[in-house]
Amino acid sequence: MAITSTTRITGLFGDPVSHSLSPLMHNRAFGACGLDWVYVAFHVLPAHLAAAVRALPALNLAGVNVTIPHKEAVIPYLDSLSHTAAMIGAVNTIRVEADGSLTGHNTDAPGFAAALDRQGVSLDGQRLLLLGAGGAARAVAFQAAIDGAEEICLCDQVGERAAALASDLAGHFASCRVHCIPLERAALEPAAAAATVLVNATPVGMAGHGDYPIDLAWLHPGLFVYDLVYNPASTPLIAAARARAIRCDNGLTMLALQGATSFALWTGAAPPGESMIATLEELMRNR
Ligand code: NAP
């Protein structure tokens, strides 16, 4: 890849960013599509976020991804939000428009739907048990409601974020039944039994993040299990599902396909989603 005087620049704003797989994934995708584009990781401290965002049109960048801890903090510095980003209250992609204005998008949400679609699973009519109520869970829950999920059961450790998410969902989607359930066996076991899709949007499964709020023995053949955690590739949740031939996938596909959606927003070109997944699989194998 040769960087020239006409190369279009995209990238990532986050703190930290040195662990990110996105530069390798996007740069390989730009190369595969023959695009004279580059993706750079920018370590942007919270105190510099406003100046960094203001510099996007000034430096003629095409846009950037935004990650922890800026996904919500960036919103006041943008000119407009997509409908989905506004509902979720978080932005992970900024596009610089032709007039220099900045639009915020959330591609985690369609990335989640695309990851399930790739497994032949539609969210329409599903009953979700969603573990966690942080930023990622908000994207999952709103996408599920947008795509016609029948029911969403939410839980988190403290309960306050789950209650706020339930209230936000109810304000937008009258036809989707939303419940907050306590982290107690008496509530979780019947919710797992009734669910058709189980999503882990907590960090549990990564080293040092404690135990799942559910008993993995509750997994049943009527479930599709999606674990947003992708490091390790086989979390205890994924391993338990596989051991019982229950359909499942990990969050690597969501990570790749949210990137593919950002790629399309910036370039207007069809993103090479499958090769972006293959790049991430290769990078994870070689870590
Ligand atoms: P976050 O904002 O910190 O939220 C984490 C949520 O998990 C909170 O609701 C927290 O509850 C809950 N939680 C933590 N431990 C729990 C436990 N033992 N039992 C029940 N709930 C628990 O994090 P996030 O940004 O949403 O990310 C969540 C996970 O998804 C992370 O592992 C992240 O790496 C992954 N992720 C993956 C992708 C992808 O593309 N694959 C994208 C985004 C995030 P409290 O708030 O009550 O503590």
CSV table of C-alpha atoms and ligand atoms in Angstrom, one decimal:
chain,number,residue,atom,x,y,z
A,1,MET,CA,0.0,0.0,0.0
A,2,ALA,CA,1.6,3.3,-1.1
A,3,ILE,CA,0.4,6.4,0.6
A,4,THR,CA,0.3,9.2,-1.9
A,5,SER,CA,-0.8,12.9,-2.1
A,6,THR,CA,-4.3,11.7,-3.0
A,7,THR,CA,-4.7,9.0,-0.3
A,8,ARG,CA,-8.0,9.4,1.7
A,9,ILE,CA,-7.5,9.1,5.4
A,10,THR,CA,-9.8,7.4,7.9
A,11,GLY,CA,-9.0,6.0,11.4
A,12,LEU,CA,-9.9,5.4,15.0
A,13,PHE,CA,-10.2,7.8,17.9
A,14,GLY,CA,-9.9,6.0,21.3
A,15,ASP,CA,-7.9,5.9,24.5
A,16,PRO,CA,-6.2,3.4,24.4
A,17,VAL,CA,-6.0,2.3,20.7
A,18,SER,CA,-2.7,0.3,20.6
A,19,HIS,CA,-4.5,-3.0,20.9
A,20,SER,CA,-6.9,-2.3,18.0
A,21,LEU,CA,-7.2,-4.8,15.1
A,22,SER,CA,-9.1,-2.2,13.0
A,23,PRO,CA,-6.1,-0.7,11.2
A,24,LEU,CA,-5.0,-4.0,9.8
A,25,MET,CA,-8.5,-5.1,9.0
A,26,HIS,CA,-9.4,-1.9,7.2
A,27,ASN,CA,-6.1,-1.3,5.4
A,28,ARG,CA,-6.2,-4.9,4.0
A,29,ALA,CA,-9.8,-4.3,2.9
A,30,PHE,CA,-8.9,-1.0,1.2
A,31,GLY,CA,-6.1,-2.8,-0.6
A,32,ALA,CA,-8.3,-5.7,-1.7
A,33,CYS,CA,-10.8,-3.2,-3.1
A,34,GLY,CA,-8.1,-1.2,-4.9
A,35,LEU,CA,-8.9,1.9,-2.9
A,36,ASP,CA,-6.3,4.6,-2.3
A,37,TRP,CA,-7.4,4.9,1.3
A,38,VAL,CA,-5.6,4.4,4.7
A,39,TYR,CA,-6.8,3.8,8.3
A,40,VAL,CA,-4.8,5.1,11.2
A,41,ALA,CA,-5.2,4.6,14.9
A,42,PHE,CA,-5.2,8.0,16.7
A,43,HIS,CA,-4.7,7.9,20.5
A,44,VAL,CA,-7.1,10.7,21.5
A,45,LEU,CA,-7.2,11.6,25.2
A,46,PRO,CA,-10.6,12.8,26.5
A,47,ALA,CA,-9.3,16.3,27.0
A,48,HIS,CA,-8.4,16.5,23.3
A,49,LEU,CA,-11.6,14.9,21.9
A,50,ALA,CA,-13.3,18.2,20.9
A,51,ALA,CA,-10.2,19.5,19.1
A,52,ALA,CA,-9.6,16.1,17.3
A,53,VAL,CA,-13.2,16.0,16.1
A,54,ARG,CA,-13.1,19.6,14.9
A,55,ALA,CA,-9.9,18.8,12.9
A,56,LEU,CA,-11.7,16.1,10.8
A,57,PRO,CA,-13.0,18.4,8.1
A,58,ALA,CA,-10.0,20.8,8.5
A,59,LEU,CA,-7.6,17.9,7.6
A,60,ASN,CA,-10.0,16.5,4.9
A,61,LEU,CA,-10.4,13.1,6.6
A,62,ALA,CA,-13.2,11.0,5.3
A,63,GLY,CA,-14.3,10.0,8.8
A,64,VAL,CA,-13.3,7.9,11.8
A,65,ASN,CA,-14.4,5.2,14.1
A,66,VAL,CA,-14.8,6.2,17.7
A,67,THR,CA,-14.2,3.8,20.6
A,68,ILE,CA,-13.9,3.7,24.4
A,69,PRO,CA,-14.2,6.1,26.1
A,70,HIS,CA,-15.6,8.5,23.5
A,71,LYS,CA,-18.7,6.8,22.1
A,72,GLU,CA,-21.1,9.0,24.1
A,73,ALA,CA,-18.9,12.0,24.8
A,74,VAL,CA,-18.4,12.7,21.1
A,75,ILE,CA,-22.1,13.4,20.4
A,76,PRO,CA,-22.1,17.1,21.4
A,77,TYR,CA,-19.4,17.8,18.8
A,78,LEU,CA,-21.4,16.4,15.8
A,79,ASP,CA,-23.8,18.2,13.5
A,80,SER,CA,-26.3,15.3,13.2
A,81,LEU,CA,-26.9,11.7,14.1
A,82,SER,CA,-28.4,8.8,12.3
A,83,HIS,CA,-31.8,7.8,13.7
A,84,THR,CA,-30.2,4.6,15.2
A,85,ALA,CA,-27.3,6.4,16.8
A,86,ALA,CA,-29.7,8.9,18.3
A,87,MET,CA,-31.9,6.2,19.8
A,88,ILE,CA,-28.9,4.2,21.1
A,89,GLY,CA,-27.2,7.4,22.4
A,90,ALA,CA,-23.8,6.2,21.2
A,91,VAL,CA,-21.7,6.8,18.0
A,92,ASN,CA,-18.9,4.6,16.8
A,93,THR,CA,-18.5,6.0,13.3
A,94,ILE,CA,-18.3,9.6,12.1
A,95,ARG,CA,-18.6,10.5,8.5
A,96,VAL,CA,-17.4,13.9,7.1
A,97,GLU,CA,-20.0,15.1,4.6
A,98,ALA,CA,-19.2,16.9,1.4
A,99,ASP,CA,-20.0,20.3,3.1
A,100,GLY,CA,-17.7,19.5,6.0
A,101,SER,CA,-20.5,18.7,8.5
A,102,LEU,CA,-20.1,15.7,10.7
A,103,THR,CA,-22.7,12.9,11.0
A,104,GLY,CA,-22.6,10.3,13.8
A,105,HIS,CA,-23.6,6.7,13.1
A,106,ASN,CA,-23.7,3.5,15.2
A,107,THR,CA,-22.5,0.5,13.1
A,108,ASP,CA,-22.3,-1.8,16.1
A,109,ALA,CA,-26.1,-2.3,15.8
A,110,PRO,CA,-26.2,-3.3,12.1
A,111,GLY,CA,-23.0,-5.2,12.6
A,112,PHE,CA,-24.8,-7.4,15.2
A,113,ALA,CA,-27.7,-8.0,12.9
A,114,ALA,CA,-25.3,-8.9,10.0
A,115,ALA,CA,-23.4,-11.3,12.2
A,116,LEU,CA,-26.7,-13.2,13.0
A,117,ASP,CA,-27.8,-13.0,9.4
A,118,ARG,CA,-24.6,-14.6,8.4
A,119,GLN,CA,-25.6,-17.6,10.6
A,120,GLY,CA,-29.1,-17.7,9.0
A,121,VAL,CA,-30.7,-16.1,12.1
A,122,SER,CA,-33.2,-13.2,11.7
A,123,LEU,CA,-34.1,-11.2,14.8
A,124,ASP,CA,-37.8,-10.9,13.6
A,125,GLY,CA,-40.1,-12.6,16.2
A,126,GLN,CA,-37.2,-13.7,18.4
A,127,ARG,CA,-37.3,-13.7,22.3
A,128,LEU,CA,-33.9,-12.4,23.5
A,129,LEU,CA,-32.2,-12.9,26.8
A,130,LEU,CA,-29.6,-10.2,26.9
A,131,LEU,CA,-26.9,-10.3,29.5
A,132,GLY,CA,-25.4,-6.9,30.3
A,133,ALA,CA,-26.8,-3.4,29.7
A,134,GLY,CA,-23.7,-1.3,28.8
A,135,GLY,CA,-22.9,0.4,25.5
A,136,ALA,CA,-22.7,-2.9,23.4
A,137,ALA,CA,-26.0,-4.2,24.9
A,138,ARG,CA,-27.8,-1.0,24.0
A,139,ALA,CA,-26.7,-1.5,20.3
A,140,VAL,CA,-27.9,-5.1,20.4
A,141,ALA,CA,-31.2,-4.3,22.1
A,142,PHE,CA,-32.1,-1.5,19.7
A,143,GLN,CA,-31.2,-3.5,16.7
A,144,ALA,CA,-33.3,-6.4,17.9
A,145,ALA,CA,-36.3,-4.1,18.5
A,146,ILE,CA,-35.8,-2.4,15.0
A,147,ASP,CA,-35.7,-5.9,13.4
A,148,GLY,CA,-38.9,-7.0,15.1
A,149,ALA,CA,-37.9,-9.0,18.1
A,150,GLU,CA,-41.0,-10.1,20.1
A,151,GLU,CA,-39.4,-9.9,23.5
A,152,ILE,CA,-36.2,-8.7,25.2
A,153,CYS,CA,-35.2,-9.7,28.7
A,154,LEU,CA,-32.5,-7.5,30.2
A,155,CYS,CA,-30.2,-7.9,33.2
A,156,ASP,CA,-27.0,-6.4,34.6
A,157,GLN,CA,-25.2,-6.4,37.8
A,158,VAL,CA,-26.5,-3.2,39.4
A,159,GLY,CA,-29.8,-3.0,37.5
A,160,GLU,CA,-29.8,0.8,36.9
A,161,ARG,CA,-28.5,0.6,33.3
A,162,ALA,CA,-30.8,-2.2,32.5
A,163,ALA,CA,-33.8,-0.2,33.8
A,164,ALA,CA,-32.7,2.9,31.8
A,165,LEU,CA,-32.3,0.8,28.6
A,166,ALA,CA,-35.7,-0.8,29.1
A,167,SER,CA,-37.3,2.6,29.5
A,168,ASP,CA,-35.6,3.9,26.4
A,169,LEU,CA,-36.7,0.9,24.4
A,170,ALA,CA,-40.2,1.2,25.6
A,171,GLY,CA,-40.3,4.8,24.5
A,172,HIS,CA,-39.5,3.8,20.9
A,173,PHE,CA,-41.0,0.3,20.3
A,174,ALA,CA,-44.4,-0.3,21.6
A,175,SER,CA,-44.7,-3.7,20.0
A,176,CYS,CA,-41.6,-5.3,21.6
A,177,ARG,CA,-42.1,-6.6,25.1
A,178,VAL,CA,-39.2,-5.5,27.3
A,179,HIS,CA,-38.5,-6.8,30.8
A,180,CYS,CA,-35.7,-6.2,33.3
A,181,ILE,CA,-35.1,-9.2,35.4
A,182,PRO,CA,-33.0,-9.5,38.6
A,183,LEU,CA,-29.8,-11.6,38.6
A,184,GLU,CA,-31.5,-14.4,40.5
A,185,ARG,CA,-31.9,-18.0,39.5
A,186,ALA,CA,-35.7,-17.8,40.0
A,187,ALA,CA,-35.9,-15.1,37.2
A,188,LEU,CA,-33.1,-16.1,35.0
A,189,GLU,CA,-33.8,-19.8,34.6
A,190,PRO,CA,-37.3,-19.4,33.1
A,191,ALA,CA,-36.1,-16.4,31.0
A,192,ALA,CA,-33.4,-18.7,29.5
A,193,ALA,CA,-35.9,-21.5,28.9
A,194,ALA,CA,-38.3,-19.1,27.1
A,195,ALA,CA,-35.5,-17.4,25.0
A,196,THR,CA,-34.7,-18.2,21.4
A,197,VAL,CA,-31.6,-16.0,21.3
A,198,LEU,CA,-29.1,-15.6,24.1
A,199,VAL,CA,-26.6,-12.7,23.8
A,200,ASN,CA,-23.7,-12.2,26.2
A,201,ALA,CA,-22.9,-8.4,26.2
A,202,THR,CA,-21.0,-8.5,29.4
A,203,PRO,CA,-17.2,-8.9,29.6
A,204,VAL,CA,-17.6,-12.3,31.3
A,205,GLY,CA,-15.7,-14.9,29.4
A,206,MET,CA,-12.6,-12.8,29.1
A,207,ALA,CA,-9.8,-13.5,31.6
A,208,GLY,CA,-10.5,-12.1,35.0
A,209,HIS,CA,-14.1,-11.0,34.5
A,210,GLY,CA,-16.0,-13.3,36.8
A,211,ASP,CA,-18.8,-15.7,36.3
A,212,TYR,CA,-21.9,-15.7,34.0
A,213,PRO,CA,-25.1,-14.8,35.7
A,214,ILE,CA,-26.7,-17.9,34.1
A,215,ASP,CA,-26.0,-21.5,34.6
A,216,LEU,CA,-24.6,-22.9,31.3
A,217,ALA,CA,-26.6,-26.1,31.9
A,218,TRP,CA,-29.7,-24.0,31.0
A,219,LEU,CA,-28.6,-23.8,27.4
A,220,HIS,CA,-31.2,-25.7,25.2
A,221,PRO,CA,-31.4,-26.7,21.6
A,222,GLY,CA,-33.9,-24.0,20.7
A,223,LEU,CA,-31.4,-21.3,21.3
A,224,PHE,CA,-29.0,-19.4,19.1
A,225,VAL,CA,-26.1,-18.2,21.3
A,226,TYR,CA,-24.2,-15.1,20.4
A,227,ASP,CA,-21.2,-14.0,22.6
A,228,LEU,CA,-19.9,-10.5,22.0
A,229,VAL,CA,-16.6,-11.6,23.5
A,230,TYR,CA,-14.2,-12.8,20.9
A,231,ASN,CA,-11.0,-13.0,22.9
A,232,PRO,CA,-10.7,-16.0,23.7
A,233,ALA,CA,-12.4,-17.3,20.6
A,234,SER,CA,-13.9,-20.1,22.5
A,235,THR,CA,-15.4,-18.7,25.8
A,236,PRO,CA,-16.9,-21.0,28.3
A,237,LEU,CA,-20.3,-20.0,26.9
A,238,ILE,CA,-19.4,-20.8,23.3
A,239,ALA,CA,-17.7,-24.1,24.4
A,240,ALA,CA,-20.8,-25.1,26.3
A,241,ALA,CA,-23.0,-24.4,23.3
A,242,ARG,CA,-20.7,-26.3,20.9
A,243,ALA,CA,-20.5,-29.3,23.3
A,244,ARG,CA,-24.3,-29.6,23.0
A,245,ALA,CA,-24.5,-28.9,19.3
A,246,ILE,CA,-26.4,-25.6,20.0
A,247,ARG,CA,-25.9,-23.0,17.2
A,248,CYS,CA,-23.6,-20.2,18.3
A,249,ASP,CA,-21.0,-17.7,17.2
A,250,ASN,CA,-18.6,-15.3,18.9
A,251,GLY,CA,-18.3,-11.5,18.6
A,252,LEU,CA,-15.5,-11.5,16.0
A,253,THR,CA,-18.1,-11.4,13.2
A,254,MET,CA,-19.9,-8.4,14.8
A,255,LEU,CA,-16.5,-6.6,15.1
A,256,ALA,CA,-15.7,-7.3,11.4
A,257,LEU,CA,-19.2,-6.4,10.1
A,258,GLN,CA,-19.5,-3.2,12.1
A,259,GLY,CA,-16.2,-2.3,10.4
A,260,ALA,CA,-17.7,-3.3,7.0
A,261,THR,CA,-20.6,-0.9,7.6
A,262,SER,CA,-18.2,1.9,8.5
A,263,PHE,CA,-16.2,1.1,5.3
A,264,ALA,CA,-19.3,1.5,3.2
A,265,LEU,CA,-20.3,4.7,4.9
A,266,TRP,CA,-17.0,6.3,4.2
A,267,THR,CA,-16.1,5.0,0.7
A,268,GLY,CA,-19.5,4.3,-0.8
A,269,ALA,CA,-18.0,1.0,-2.0
A,270,ALA,CA,-19.3,-2.5,-1.3
A,271,PRO,CA,-17.3,-3.7,1.7
A,272,PRO,CA,-15.5,-7.1,1.6
A,273,GLY,CA,-17.2,-8.4,4.7
A,274,GLU,CA,-16.1,-12.0,4.5
A,275,SER,CA,-12.4,-11.1,3.9
A,276,MET,CA,-12.6,-8.7,6.8
A,277,ILE,CA,-13.8,-11.6,9.0
A,278,ALA,CA,-11.0,-13.8,7.6
A,279,THR,CA,-8.4,-11.0,8.4
A,280,LEU,CA,-9.6,-10.9,12.0
A,281,GLU,CA,-9.6,-14.7,12.4
A,282,GLU,CA,-6.0,-14.7,11.1
A,283,LEU,CA,-5.0,-11.9,13.5
A,284,MET,CA,-6.6,-13.7,16.5
A,285,ARG,CA,-4.9,-17.0,15.6
A,286,ASN,CA,-1.5,-15.3,15.5
A,287,ARG,CA,-1.8,-13.3,18.7
B,1,NAP,P1,-19.8,-1.9,29.5
B,1,NAP,O1,-20.4,-0.6,28.9
B,1,NAP,O2,-18.8,-1.9,30.5
B,1,NAP,O3,-21.0,-2.8,30.0
B,1,NAP,C1,-20.8,-4.1,30.5
B,1,NAP,C2,-22.2,-4.6,31.1
B,1,NAP,O4,-22.0,-5.9,31.6
B,1,NAP,C3,-22.8,-3.8,32.2
B,1,NAP,O5,-24.2,-3.7,32.1
B,1,NAP,C4,-22.4,-4.6,33.4
B,1,NAP,O6,-23.3,-4.4,34.5
B,1,NAP,C5,-22.6,-6.0,32.9
B,1,NAP,N1,-21.8,-7.0,33.6
B,1,NAP,C6,-20.5,-7.1,33.8
B,1,NAP,N2,-20.3,-8.2,34.5
B,1,NAP,C7,-21.5,-8.9,34.7
B,1,NAP,C8,-21.9,-10.1,35.4
B,1,NAP,N3,-21.0,-10.9,36.0
B,1,NAP,N4,-23.2,-10.4,35.4
B,1,NAP,C9,-24.1,-9.6,34.8
B,1,NAP,N5,-23.8,-8.4,34.1
B,1,NAP,C10,-22.5,-8.1,34.1
B,1,NAP,O7,-19.1,-2.7,28.3
B,1,NAP,P2,-19.6,-2.8,26.7
B,1,NAP,O8,-18.8,-1.7,26.0
B,1,NAP,O9,-21.1,-2.8,26.7
B,1,NAP,O10,-18.9,-4.2,26.3
B,1,NAP,C11,-19.4,-5.4,26.8
B,1,NAP,C12,-18.6,-6.5,26.2
B,1,NAP,O11,-18.9,-6.6,24.8
B,1,NAP,C13,-17.1,-6.4,26.3
B,1,NAP,O12,-16.5,-7.6,26.5
B,1,NAP,C14,-16.7,-5.8,24.9
B,1,NAP,O13,-15.3,-6.2,24.6
B,1,NAP,C15,-17.7,-6.6,24.0
B,1,NAP,N6,-17.9,-5.8,22.8
B,1,NAP,C16,-17.8,-6.5,21.6
B,1,NAP,C17,-18.1,-5.9,20.4
B,1,NAP,C18,-18.0,-6.7,19.1
B,1,NAP,O14,-18.0,-6.1,18.1
B,1,NAP,N7,-17.8,-8.0,19.2
B,1,NAP,C19,-18.5,-4.6,20.4
B,1,NAP,C20,-18.6,-3.9,21.6
B,1,NAP,C21,-18.3,-4.5,22.8
B,1,NAP,P3,-23.1,-3.1,35.5
B,1,NAP,O15,-23.1,-1.9,34.7
B,1,NAP,O16,-24.3,-3.3,36.4
B,1,NAP,O17,-21.8,-3.3,36.2
